[in-house]
Amino acid sequence: MWDRENMAARVAELVAAQVREFAGGYYRVPVGISARHIHLTREDVEALFGPGHRLTPMKPLSQPGQFACEEQVELVGPRSSIARVRVLGPERPASQVELSGTDCLKLGIDAPVRTSGQLSGTPGITVKGPVGVLELSAGLIIADRHIHMTPEDAGWFGVEDGERVSVRVGGPRGGLMGQVVIRVSEKGRLDFHVDTDDANAFRLKQGQLLELVKEGTR
């Protein structure tokens, strides 16, 4: 199964090499569309799926070491619920639910736009698993737009970790997406993550190359 991850890594390396060719005078980044999902702690995995349960990898994701799991949960809000929400691995120090604004409206919860891991002051939600029910007191966010990259990529693009940039989309529903945070890591893999609301609004496709625009260079 993890041979697929090695293949995905090689494809990502080739894409990054093409992106760094500075074709047509633009700095481009590939799109990764992120659907609703949940990250869980070891304790919360056991609360939802039973004592000793371990997450079952289904397929690797774009970032090294991260994977979609076979496990799914139901999210329950004041207004309605959403079933079959995918769990992503590996386990984390804090459980975190990432939804789109449309999802939050359906559930009846007002969630803030946050960078992953910044959970102070965020609302909670009820999570139902096949074995148990979990009442999260916090952890529900709308993930901000962000670009994963390596230090090598950051040097080539001329950006720093935590810097905010914009991304330009062409086509009939094109426009400029601002407040995109740069996330630099040795284990990063070049990918521009947006949620399904942004993807639908701009008619984006998985892997589509978009132009990174630094402040003052629009």
mmCIF file with all atom_site columns, C-alpha atoms in Angstrom:
data_model
loop_
_atom_site.group_PDB
_atom_site.id
_atom_site.type_symbol
_atom_site.label_atom_id
_atom_site.label_alt_id
_atom_site.label_comp_id
_atom_site.label_asym_id
_atom_site.label_entity_id
_atom_site.label_seq_id
_atom_site.pdbx_PDB_ins_code
_atom_site.Cartn_x
_atom_site.Cartn_y
_atom_site.Cartn_z
_atom_site.occupancy
_atom_site.B_iso_or_equiv
_atom_site.pdbx_formal_charge
_atom_site.auth_seq_id
_atom_site.auth_comp_id
_atom_site.auth_asym_id
_atom_site.auth_atom_id
_atom_site.pdbx_PDB_model_num
ATOM 1   C CA . MET A 1 1   ? 0.000   0.000  0.000   1.00 0.00 ? 1   MET A CA 1
ATOM 2   C CA . TRP A 1 2   ? 2.794   2.410  0.892   1.00 0.00 ? 2   TRP A CA 1
ATOM 3   C CA . ASP A 1 3   ? 4.308   1.892  -2.566  1.00 0.00 ? 3   ASP A CA 1
ATOM 4   C CA . ARG A 1 4   ? 1.580   4.332  -3.609  1.00 0.00 ? 4   ARG A CA 1
ATOM 5   C CA . GLU A 1 5   ? 3.049   6.915  -1.243  1.00 0.00 ? 5   GLU A CA 1
ATOM 6   C CA . ASN A 1 6   ? 6.479   6.512  -2.838  1.00 0.00 ? 6   ASN A CA 1
ATOM 7   C CA . MET A 1 7   ? 4.906   6.960  -6.252  1.00 0.00 ? 7   MET A CA 1
ATOM 8   C CA . ALA A 1 8   ? 3.017   10.057 -5.046  1.00 0.00 ? 8   ALA A CA 1
ATOM 9   C CA . ALA A 1 9   ? 6.269   11.461 -3.662  1.00 0.00 ? 9   ALA A CA 1
ATOM 10  C CA . ARG A 1 10  ? 8.021   10.984 -6.995  1.00 0.00 ? 10  ARG A CA 1
ATOM 11  C CA . VAL A 1 11  ? 5.169   12.635 -8.903  1.00 0.00 ? 11  VAL A CA 1
ATOM 12  C CA . ALA A 1 12  ? 5.250   15.573 -6.470  1.00 0.00 ? 12  ALA A CA 1
ATOM 13  C CA . GLU A 1 13  ? 9.000   15.968 -6.991  1.00 0.00 ? 13  GLU A CA 1
ATOM 14  C CA . LEU A 1 14  ? 8.526   16.096 -10.753 1.00 0.00 ? 14  LEU A CA 1
ATOM 15  C CA . VAL A 1 15  ? 5.713   18.648 -10.413 1.00 0.00 ? 15  VAL A CA 1
ATOM 16  C CA . ALA A 1 16  ? 7.853   20.819 -8.131  1.00 0.00 ? 16  ALA A CA 1
ATOM 17  C CA . ALA A 1 17  ? 10.712  20.673 -10.637 1.00 0.00 ? 17  ALA A CA 1
ATOM 18  C CA . GLN A 1 18  ? 8.389   21.831 -13.411 1.00 0.00 ? 18  GLN A CA 1
ATOM 19  C CA . VAL A 1 19  ? 6.982   24.603 -11.221 1.00 0.00 ? 19  VAL A CA 1
ATOM 20  C CA . ARG A 1 20  ? 10.492  25.915 -10.527 1.00 0.00 ? 20  ARG A CA 1
ATOM 21  C CA . GLU A 1 21  ? 11.185  26.380 -14.239 1.00 0.00 ? 21  GLU A CA 1
ATOM 22  C CA . PHE A 1 22  ? 9.639   29.880 -14.014 1.00 0.00 ? 22  PHE A CA 1
ATOM 23  C CA . ALA A 1 23  ? 7.608   29.167 -17.177 1.00 0.00 ? 23  ALA A CA 1
ATOM 24  C CA . GLY A 1 24  ? 6.007   32.186 -18.794 1.00 0.00 ? 24  GLY A CA 1
ATOM 25  C CA . GLY A 1 25  ? 7.347   34.583 -16.163 1.00 0.00 ? 25  GLY A CA 1
ATOM 26  C CA . TYR A 1 26  ? 5.081   33.268 -13.381 1.00 0.00 ? 26  TYR A CA 1
ATOM 27  C CA . TYR A 1 27  ? 5.760   31.438 -10.141 1.00 0.00 ? 27  TYR A CA 1
ATOM 28  C CA . ARG A 1 28  ? 3.210   28.624 -10.077 1.00 0.00 ? 28  ARG A CA 1
ATOM 29  C CA . VAL A 1 29  ? 1.882   26.287 -7.384  1.00 0.00 ? 29  VAL A CA 1
ATOM 30  C CA . PRO A 1 30  ? -0.277  23.148 -7.766  1.00 0.00 ? 30  PRO A CA 1
ATOM 31  C CA . VAL A 1 31  ? -3.755  23.037 -6.192  1.00 0.00 ? 31  VAL A CA 1
ATOM 32  C CA . GLY A 1 32  ? -4.720  20.492 -3.530  1.00 0.00 ? 32  GLY A CA 1
ATOM 33  C CA . ILE A 1 33  ? -8.443  20.565 -2.731  1.00 0.00 ? 33  ILE A CA 1
ATOM 34  C CA . SER A 1 34  ? -9.159  19.572 0.867   1.00 0.00 ? 34  SER A CA 1
ATOM 35  C CA . ALA A 1 35  ? -12.578 18.114 1.733   1.00 0.00 ? 35  ALA A CA 1
ATOM 36  C CA . ARG A 1 36  ? -14.049 18.117 5.255   1.00 0.00 ? 36  ARG A CA 1
ATOM 37  C CA . HIS A 1 37  ? -12.117 15.910 7.686   1.00 0.00 ? 37  HIS A CA 1
ATOM 38  C CA . ILE A 1 38  ? -11.106 15.318 11.303  1.00 0.00 ? 38  ILE A CA 1
ATOM 39  C CA . HIS A 1 39  ? -7.784  14.734 13.081  1.00 0.00 ? 39  HIS A CA 1
ATOM 40  C CA . LEU A 1 40  ? -7.885  12.768 16.348  1.00 0.00 ? 40  LEU A CA 1
ATOM 41  C CA . THR A 1 41  ? -5.755  12.177 19.428  1.00 0.00 ? 41  THR A CA 1
ATOM 42  C CA . ARG A 1 42  ? -4.949  8.636  20.605  1.00 0.00 ? 42  ARG A CA 1
ATOM 43  C CA . GLU A 1 43  ? -7.461  9.023  23.440  1.00 0.00 ? 43  GLU A CA 1
ATOM 44  C CA . ASP A 1 44  ? -10.221 10.231 21.103  1.00 0.00 ? 44  ASP A CA 1
ATOM 45  C CA . VAL A 1 45  ? -9.567  7.414  18.593  1.00 0.00 ? 45  VAL A CA 1
ATOM 46  C CA . GLU A 1 46  ? -10.209 4.915  21.371  1.00 0.00 ? 46  GLU A CA 1
ATOM 47  C CA . ALA A 1 47  ? -13.286 6.818  22.604  1.00 0.00 ? 47  ALA A CA 1
ATOM 48  C CA . LEU A 1 48  ? -14.875 6.681  19.138  1.00 0.00 ? 48  LEU A CA 1
ATOM 49  C CA . PHE A 1 49  ? -13.661 3.306  17.828  1.00 0.00 ? 49  PHE A CA 1
ATOM 50  C CA . GLY A 1 50  ? -12.885 1.268  20.930  1.00 0.00 ? 50  GLY A CA 1
ATOM 51  C CA . PRO A 1 51  ? -9.979  0.554  23.297  1.00 0.00 ? 51  PRO A CA 1
ATOM 52  C CA . GLY A 1 52  ? -6.726  -0.257 21.506  1.00 0.00 ? 52  GLY A CA 1
ATOM 53  C CA . HIS A 1 53  ? -8.094  0.695  18.083  1.00 0.00 ? 53  HIS A CA 1
ATOM 54  C CA . ARG A 1 54  ? -5.503  1.888  15.561  1.00 0.00 ? 54  ARG A CA 1
ATOM 55  C CA . LEU A 1 55  ? -6.280  4.039  12.529  1.00 0.00 ? 55  LEU A CA 1
ATOM 56  C CA . THR A 1 56  ? -6.367  2.085  9.263   1.00 0.00 ? 56  THR A CA 1
ATOM 57  C CA . PRO A 1 57  ? -4.507  3.832  6.383   1.00 0.00 ? 57  PRO A CA 1
ATOM 58  C CA . MET A 1 58  ? -6.559  3.978  3.175   1.00 0.00 ? 58  MET A CA 1
ATOM 59  C CA . LYS A 1 59  ? -4.400  6.174  0.913   1.00 0.00 ? 59  LYS A CA 1
ATOM 60  C CA . PRO A 1 60  ? -1.463  8.589  1.283   1.00 0.00 ? 60  PRO A CA 1
ATOM 61  C CA . LEU A 1 61  ? -2.005  12.349 1.074   1.00 0.00 ? 61  LEU A CA 1
ATOM 62  C CA . SER A 1 62  ? 0.176   14.972 -0.601  1.00 0.00 ? 62  SER A CA 1
ATOM 63  C CA . GLN A 1 63  ? 2.164   15.769 2.550   1.00 0.00 ? 63  GLN A CA 1
ATOM 64  C CA . PRO A 1 64  ? 4.693   13.070 3.575   1.00 0.00 ? 64  PRO A CA 1
ATOM 65  C CA . GLY A 1 65  ? 3.535   10.787 6.370   1.00 0.00 ? 65  GLY A CA 1
ATOM 66  C CA . GLN A 1 66  ? -0.094  11.932 6.243   1.00 0.00 ? 66  GLN A CA 1
ATOM 67  C CA . PHE A 1 67  ? -2.883  9.640  5.099   1.00 0.00 ? 67  PHE A CA 1
ATOM 68  C CA . ALA A 1 68  ? -6.639  9.265  4.732   1.00 0.00 ? 68  ALA A CA 1
ATOM 69  C CA . CYS A 1 69  ? -8.086  6.530  6.937   1.00 0.00 ? 69  CYS A CA 1
ATOM 70  C CA . GLU A 1 70  ? -10.779 3.941  6.467   1.00 0.00 ? 70  GLU A CA 1
ATOM 71  C CA . GLU A 1 71  ? -12.433 5.300  9.616   1.00 0.00 ? 71  GLU A CA 1
ATOM 72  C CA . GLN A 1 72  ? -15.277 7.821  9.344   1.00 0.00 ? 72  GLN A CA 1
ATOM 73  C CA . VAL A 1 73  ? -17.386 9.692  11.898  1.00 0.00 ? 73  VAL A CA 1
ATOM 74  C CA . GLU A 1 74  ? -20.582 11.723 12.083  1.00 0.00 ? 74  GLU A CA 1
ATOM 75  C CA . LEU A 1 75  ? -20.501 15.389 13.134  1.00 0.00 ? 75  LEU A CA 1
ATOM 76  C CA . VAL A 1 76  ? -23.546 16.696 14.992  1.00 0.00 ? 76  VAL A CA 1
ATOM 77  C CA . GLY A 1 77  ? -24.306 20.406 15.320  1.00 0.00 ? 77  GLY A CA 1
ATOM 78  C CA . PRO A 1 78  ? -27.231 22.451 16.687  1.00 0.00 ? 78  PRO A CA 1
ATOM 79  C CA . ARG A 1 79  ? -28.993 22.526 13.307  1.00 0.00 ? 79  ARG A CA 1
ATOM 80  C CA . SER A 1 80  ? -28.108 19.248 11.570  1.00 0.00 ? 80  SER A CA 1
ATOM 81  C CA . SER A 1 81  ? -25.434 16.599 11.158  1.00 0.00 ? 81  SER A CA 1
ATOM 82  C CA . ILE A 1 82  ? -22.898 15.470 8.546   1.00 0.00 ? 82  ILE A CA 1
ATOM 83  C CA . ALA A 1 83  ? -22.175 11.758 8.166   1.00 0.00 ? 83  ALA A CA 1
ATOM 84  C CA . ARG A 1 84  ? -19.161 9.924  6.708   1.00 0.00 ? 84  ARG A CA 1
ATOM 85  C CA . VAL A 1 85  ? -16.552 12.528 7.647   1.00 0.00 ? 85  VAL A CA 1
ATOM 86  C CA . ARG A 1 86  ? -13.112 11.075 6.922   1.00 0.00 ? 86  ARG A CA 1
ATOM 87  C CA . VAL A 1 87  ? -10.502 10.682 9.661   1.00 0.00 ? 87  VAL A CA 1
ATOM 88  C CA . LEU A 1 88  ? -6.960  11.692 8.639   1.00 0.00 ? 88  LEU A CA 1
ATOM 89  C CA . GLY A 1 89  ? -3.800  10.273 10.179  1.00 0.00 ? 89  GLY A CA 1
ATOM 90  C CA . PRO A 1 90  ? -1.495  10.107 11.920  1.00 0.00 ? 90  PRO A CA 1
ATOM 91  C CA . GLU A 1 91  ? -2.850  10.858 15.392  1.00 0.00 ? 91  GLU A CA 1
ATOM 92  C CA . ARG A 1 92  ? -2.298  14.387 16.720  1.00 0.00 ? 92  ARG A CA 1
ATOM 93  C CA . PRO A 1 93  ? -1.719  16.049 20.099  1.00 0.00 ? 93  PRO A CA 1
ATOM 94  C CA . ALA A 1 94  ? -5.141  17.753 19.811  1.00 0.00 ? 94  ALA A CA 1
ATOM 95  C CA . SER A 1 95  ? -8.262  16.715 17.938  1.00 0.00 ? 95  SER A CA 1
ATOM 96  C CA . GLN A 1 96  ? -9.237  19.122 15.172  1.00 0.00 ? 96  GLN A CA 1
ATOM 97  C CA . VAL A 1 97  ? -12.192 19.318 12.768  1.00 0.00 ? 97  VAL A CA 1
ATOM 98  C CA . GLU A 1 98  ? -11.712 21.151 9.450   1.00 0.00 ? 98  GLU A CA 1
ATOM 99  C CA . LEU A 1 99  ? -14.865 22.155 7.574   1.00 0.00 ? 99  LEU A CA 1
ATOM 100 C CA . SER A 1 100 ? -15.891 24.574 4.861   1.00 0.00 ? 100 SER A CA 1
ATOM 101 C CA . GLY A 1 101 ? -18.049 27.613 5.572   1.00 0.00 ? 101 GLY A CA 1
ATOM 102 C CA . THR A 1 102 ? -20.947 25.841 3.842   1.00 0.00 ? 102 THR A CA 1
ATOM 103 C CA . ASP A 1 103 ? -20.563 22.859 6.174   1.00 0.00 ? 103 ASP A CA 1
ATOM 104 C CA . CYS A 1 104 ? -20.626 25.175 9.195   1.00 0.00 ? 104 CYS A CA 1
ATOM 105 C CA . LEU A 1 105 ? -23.838 26.841 7.998   1.00 0.00 ? 105 LEU A CA 1
ATOM 106 C CA . LYS A 1 106 ? -25.456 23.421 7.611   1.00 0.00 ? 106 LYS A CA 1
ATOM 107 C CA . LEU A 1 107 ? -24.432 22.402 11.131  1.00 0.00 ? 107 LEU A CA 1
ATOM 108 C CA . GLY A 1 108 ? -25.401 25.759 12.648  1.00 0.00 ? 108 GLY A CA 1
ATOM 109 C CA . ILE A 1 109 ? -21.935 26.523 14.040  1.00 0.00 ? 109 ILE A CA 1
ATOM 110 C CA . ASP A 1 110 ? -19.959 29.755 13.596  1.00 0.00 ? 110 ASP A CA 1
ATOM 111 C CA . ALA A 1 111 ? -16.325 28.628 13.158  1.00 0.00 ? 111 ALA A CA 1
ATOM 112 C CA . PRO A 1 112 ? -13.338 30.959 12.670  1.00 0.00 ? 112 PRO A CA 1
ATOM 113 C CA . VAL A 1 113 ? -10.774 30.819 9.875   1.00 0.00 ? 113 VAL A CA 1
ATOM 114 C CA . ARG A 1 114 ? -7.590  29.516 11.491  1.00 0.00 ? 114 ARG A CA 1
ATOM 115 C CA . THR A 1 115 ? -4.219  28.005 10.695  1.00 0.00 ? 115 THR A CA 1
ATOM 116 C CA . SER A 1 116 ? -4.076  24.333 11.637  1.00 0.00 ? 116 SER A CA 1
ATOM 117 C CA . GLY A 1 117 ? -3.238  23.875 15.326  1.00 0.00 ? 117 GLY A CA 1
ATOM 118 C CA . GLN A 1 118 ? -4.408  27.351 16.403  1.00 0.00 ? 118 GLN A CA 1
ATOM 119 C CA . LEU A 1 119 ? -7.447  26.139 18.331  1.00 0.00 ? 119 LEU A CA 1
ATOM 120 C CA . SER A 1 120 ? -7.732  28.613 21.231  1.00 0.00 ? 120 SER A CA 1
ATOM 121 C CA . GLY A 1 121 ? -11.236 30.081 21.377  1.00 0.00 ? 121 GLY A CA 1
ATOM 122 C CA . THR A 1 122 ? -12.667 27.779 18.700  1.00 0.00 ? 122 THR A CA 1
ATOM 123 C CA . PRO A 1 123 ? -16.087 26.119 19.077  1.00 0.00 ? 123 PRO A CA 1
ATOM 124 C CA . GLY A 1 124 ? -16.587 22.462 19.860  1.00 0.00 ? 124 GLY A CA 1
ATOM 125 C CA . ILE A 1 125 ? -18.820 19.827 18.279  1.00 0.00 ? 125 ILE A CA 1
ATOM 126 C CA . THR A 1 126 ? -20.323 16.405 18.933  1.00 0.00 ? 126 THR A CA 1
ATOM 127 C CA . VAL A 1 127 ? -18.540 13.546 17.164  1.00 0.00 ? 127 VAL A CA 1
ATOM 128 C CA . LYS A 1 128 ? -20.195 10.127 16.811  1.00 0.00 ? 128 LYS A CA 1
ATOM 129 C CA . GLY A 1 129 ? -18.210 6.971  16.093  1.00 0.00 ? 129 GLY A CA 1
ATOM 130 C CA . PRO A 1 130 ? -19.236 3.330  15.816  1.00 0.00 ? 130 PRO A CA 1
ATOM 131 C CA . VAL A 1 131 ? -18.405 2.679  19.491  1.00 0.00 ? 131 VAL A CA 1
ATOM 132 C CA . GLY A 1 132 ? -18.735 5.983  21.341  1.00 0.00 ? 132 GLY A CA 1
ATOM 133 C CA . VAL A 1 133 ? -19.696 9.661  21.257  1.00 0.00 ? 133 VAL A CA 1
ATOM 134 C CA . LEU A 1 134 ? -17.184 12.455 21.824  1.00 0.00 ? 134 LEU A CA 1
ATOM 135 C CA . GLU A 1 135 ? -18.027 15.979 22.981  1.00 0.00 ? 135 GLU A CA 1
ATOM 136 C CA . LEU A 1 136 ? -15.211 18.211 21.763  1.00 0.00 ? 136 LEU A CA 1
ATOM 137 C CA . SER A 1 137 ? -15.113 21.462 23.728  1.00 0.00 ? 137 SER A CA 1
ATOM 138 C CA . ALA A 1 138 ? -12.993 23.151 21.023  1.00 0.00 ? 138 ALA A CA 1
ATOM 139 C CA . GLY A 1 139 ? -11.212 22.360 17.760  1.00 0.00 ? 139 GLY A CA 1
ATOM 140 C CA . LEU A 1 140 ? -13.636 23.234 14.941  1.00 0.00 ? 140 LEU A CA 1
ATOM 141 C CA . ILE A 1 141 ? -12.088 25.529 12.310  1.00 0.00 ? 141 ILE A CA 1
ATOM 142 C CA . ILE A 1 142 ? -12.332 26.656 8.720   1.00 0.00 ? 142 ILE A CA 1
ATOM 143 C CA . ALA A 1 143 ? -8.738  26.076 7.612   1.00 0.00 ? 143 ALA A CA 1
ATOM 144 C CA . ASP A 1 144 ? -7.053  29.105 6.081   1.00 0.00 ? 144 ASP A CA 1
ATOM 145 C CA . ARG A 1 145 ? -5.663  28.948 2.565   1.00 0.00 ? 145 ARG A CA 1
ATOM 146 C CA . HIS A 1 146 ? -2.060  27.822 2.739   1.00 0.00 ? 146 HIS A CA 1
ATOM 147 C CA . ILE A 1 147 ? 0.874   26.638 0.648   1.00 0.00 ? 147 ILE A CA 1
ATOM 148 C CA . HIS A 1 148 ? 3.097   23.821 1.858   1.00 0.00 ? 148 HIS A CA 1
ATOM 149 C CA . MET A 1 149 ? 6.690   23.956 0.634   1.00 0.00 ? 149 MET A CA 1
ATOM 150 C CA . THR A 1 150 ? 10.265  22.985 1.478   1.00 0.00 ? 150 THR A CA 1
ATOM 151 C CA . PRO A 1 151 ? 12.971  25.493 2.479   1.00 0.00 ? 151 PRO A CA 1
ATOM 152 C CA . GLU A 1 152 ? 14.366  25.035 -1.048  1.00 0.00 ? 152 GLU A CA 1
ATOM 153 C CA . ASP A 1 153 ? 11.002  25.988 -2.546  1.00 0.00 ? 153 ASP A CA 1
ATOM 154 C CA . ALA A 1 154 ? 10.717  28.980 -0.193  1.00 0.00 ? 154 ALA A CA 1
ATOM 155 C CA . GLY A 1 155 ? 14.144  30.234 -1.263  1.00 0.00 ? 155 GLY A CA 1
ATOM 156 C CA . TRP A 1 156 ? 13.238  29.908 -4.908  1.00 0.00 ? 156 TRP A CA 1
ATOM 157 C CA . PHE A 1 157 ? 9.883   31.677 -4.483  1.00 0.00 ? 157 PHE A CA 1
ATOM 158 C CA . GLY A 1 158 ? 11.475  34.299 -2.222  1.00 0.00 ? 158 GLY A CA 1
ATOM 159 C CA . VAL A 1 159 ? 9.027   33.783 0.669   1.00 0.00 ? 159 VAL A CA 1
ATOM 160 C CA . GLU A 1 160 ? 9.276   32.889 4.374   1.00 0.00 ? 160 GLU A CA 1
ATOM 161 C CA . ASP A 1 161 ? 7.361   30.654 6.747   1.00 0.00 ? 161 ASP A CA 1
ATOM 162 C CA . GLY A 1 162 ? 4.251   32.467 7.984   1.00 0.00 ? 162 GLY A CA 1
ATOM 163 C CA . GLU A 1 163 ? 4.324   35.077 5.208   1.00 0.00 ? 163 GLU A CA 1
ATOM 164 C CA . ARG A 1 164 ? 1.011   35.954 3.548   1.00 0.00 ? 164 ARG A CA 1
ATOM 165 C CA . VAL A 1 165 ? 0.760   35.988 -0.239  1.00 0.00 ? 165 VAL A CA 1
ATOM 166 C CA . SER A 1 166 ? -1.958  35.887 -2.898  1.00 0.00 ? 166 SER A CA 1
ATOM 167 C CA . VAL A 1 167 ? -2.740  33.322 -5.581  1.00 0.00 ? 167 VAL A CA 1
ATOM 168 C CA . ARG A 1 168 ? -4.161  34.316 -8.968  1.00 0.00 ? 168 ARG A CA 1
ATOM 169 C CA . VAL A 1 169 ? -6.669  32.151 -10.845 1.00 0.00 ? 169 VAL A CA 1
ATOM 170 C CA . GLY A 1 170 ? -7.341  32.589 -14.570 1.00 0.00 ? 170 GLY A CA 1
ATOM 171 C CA . GLY A 1 171 ? -10.398 31.612 -16.578 1.00 0.00 ? 171 GLY A CA 1
ATOM 172 C CA . PRO A 1 172 ? -14.056 32.721 -16.655 1.00 0.00 ? 172 PRO A CA 1
ATOM 173 C CA . ARG A 1 173 ? -14.420 32.491 -12.857 1.00 0.00 ? 173 ARG A CA 1
ATOM 174 C CA . GLY A 1 174 ? -10.905 33.707 -12.116 1.00 0.00 ? 174 GLY A CA 1
ATOM 175 C CA . GLY A 1 175 ? -9.768  36.132 -9.473  1.00 0.00 ? 175 GLY A CA 1
ATOM 176 C CA . LEU A 1 176 ? -7.255  36.747 -6.712  1.00 0.00 ? 176 LEU A CA 1
ATOM 177 C CA . MET A 1 177 ? -7.260  34.721 -3.492  1.00 0.00 ? 177 MET A CA 1
ATOM 178 C CA . GLY A 1 178 ? -5.572  36.667 -0.703  1.00 0.00 ? 178 GLY A CA 1
ATOM 179 C CA . GLN A 1 179 ? -4.363  35.883 2.816   1.00 0.00 ? 179 GLN A CA 1
ATOM 180 C CA . VAL A 1 180 ? -2.622  32.657 1.750   1.00 0.00 ? 180 VAL A CA 1
ATOM 181 C CA . VAL A 1 181 ? -0.143  31.638 4.457   1.00 0.00 ? 181 VAL A CA 1
ATOM 182 C CA . ILE A 1 182 ? 3.218   30.057 3.590   1.00 0.00 ? 182 ILE A CA 1
ATOM 183 C CA . ARG A 1 183 ? 4.033   26.922 5.609   1.00 0.00 ? 183 ARG A CA 1
ATOM 184 C CA . VAL A 1 184 ? 7.664   25.838 5.261   1.00 0.00 ? 184 VAL A CA 1
ATOM 185 C CA . SER A 1 185 ? 8.893   22.439 6.428   1.00 0.00 ? 185 SER A CA 1
ATOM 186 C CA . GLU A 1 186 ? 11.770  20.108 5.613   1.00 0.00 ? 186 GLU A CA 1
ATOM 187 C CA . LYS A 1 187 ? 9.120   17.451 5.071   1.00 0.00 ? 187 LYS A CA 1
ATOM 188 C CA . GLY A 1 188 ? 6.822   19.751 3.118   1.00 0.00 ? 188 GLY A CA 1
ATOM 189 C CA . ARG A 1 189 ? 5.713   19.017 -0.403  1.00 0.00 ? 189 ARG A CA 1
ATOM 190 C CA . LEU A 1 190 ? 4.683   21.875 -2.709  1.00 0.00 ? 190 LEU A CA 1
ATOM 191 C CA . ASP A 1 191 ? 0.893   22.143 -2.587  1.00 0.00 ? 191 ASP A CA 1
ATOM 192 C CA . PHE A 1 192 ? -1.655  24.974 -2.348  1.00 0.00 ? 192 PHE A CA 1
ATOM 193 C CA . HIS A 1 193 ? -4.440  23.805 -0.034  1.00 0.00 ? 193 HIS A CA 1
ATOM 194 C CA . VAL A 1 194 ? -7.944  25.243 -0.373  1.00 0.00 ? 194 VAL A CA 1
ATOM 195 C CA . ASP A 1 195 ? -11.297 23.959 0.852   1.00 0.00 ? 195 ASP A CA 1
ATOM 196 C CA . THR A 1 196 ? -14.237 22.926 -1.306  1.00 0.00 ? 196 THR A CA 1
ATOM 197 C CA . ASP A 1 197 ? -15.905 26.356 -1.069  1.00 0.00 ? 197 ASP A CA 1
ATOM 198 C CA . ASP A 1 198 ? -12.889 28.050 -2.692  1.00 0.00 ? 198 ASP A CA 1
ATOM 199 C CA . ALA A 1 199 ? -12.519 25.224 -5.207  1.00 0.00 ? 199 ALA A CA 1
ATOM 200 C CA . ASN A 1 200 ? -16.147 25.507 -6.297  1.00 0.00 ? 200 ASN A CA 1
ATOM 201 C CA . ALA A 1 201 ? -16.147 29.322 -6.394  1.00 0.00 ? 201 ALA A CA 1
ATOM 202 C CA . PHE A 1 202 ? -13.075 29.448 -8.669  1.00 0.00 ? 202 PHE A CA 1
ATOM 203 C CA . ARG A 1 203 ? -13.839 26.162 -10.520 1.00 0.00 ? 203 ARG A CA 1
ATOM 204 C CA . LEU A 1 204 ? -10.485 24.704 -9.509  1.00 0.00 ? 204 LEU A CA 1
ATOM 205 C CA . LYS A 1 205 ? -9.253  21.230 -10.356 1.00 0.00 ? 205 LYS A CA 1
ATOM 206 C CA . GLN A 1 206 ? -6.927  19.010 -8.361  1.00 0.00 ? 206 GLN A CA 1
ATOM 207 C CA . GLY A 1 207 ? -3.317  19.586 -9.471  1.00 0.00 ? 207 GLY A CA 1
ATOM 208 C CA . GLN A 1 208 ? -4.117  22.748 -11.459 1.00 0.00 ? 208 GLN A CA 1
ATOM 209 C CA . LEU A 1 209 ? -1.201  25.205 -11.529 1.00 0.00 ? 209 LEU A CA 1
ATOM 210 C CA . LEU A 1 210 ? -1.901  28.718 -10.233 1.00 0.00 ? 210 LEU A CA 1
ATOM 211 C CA . GLU A 1 211 ? 0.214   31.859 -9.992  1.00 0.00 ? 211 GLU A CA 1
ATOM 212 C CA . LEU A 1 212 ? 1.716   32.858 -6.646  1.00 0.00 ? 212 LEU A CA 1
ATOM 213 C CA . VAL A 1 213 ? 1.700   36.656 -6.242  1.00 0.00 ? 213 VAL A CA 1
ATOM 214 C CA . LYS A 1 214 ? 3.779   38.431 -3.595  1.00 0.00 ? 214 LYS A CA 1
ATOM 215 C CA . GLU A 1 215 ? 2.539   41.647 -1.990  1.00 0.00 ? 215 GLU A CA 1
ATOM 216 C CA . GLY A 1 216 ? 3.412   44.681 -4.100  1.00 0.00 ? 216 GLY A CA 1
ATOM 217 C CA . THR A 1 217 ? 3.824   42.663 -7.327  1.00 0.00 ? 217 THR A CA 1
ATOM 218 C CA . ARG A 1 218 ? 0.253   42.384 -8.488  1.00 0.00 ? 218 ARG A CA 1
#
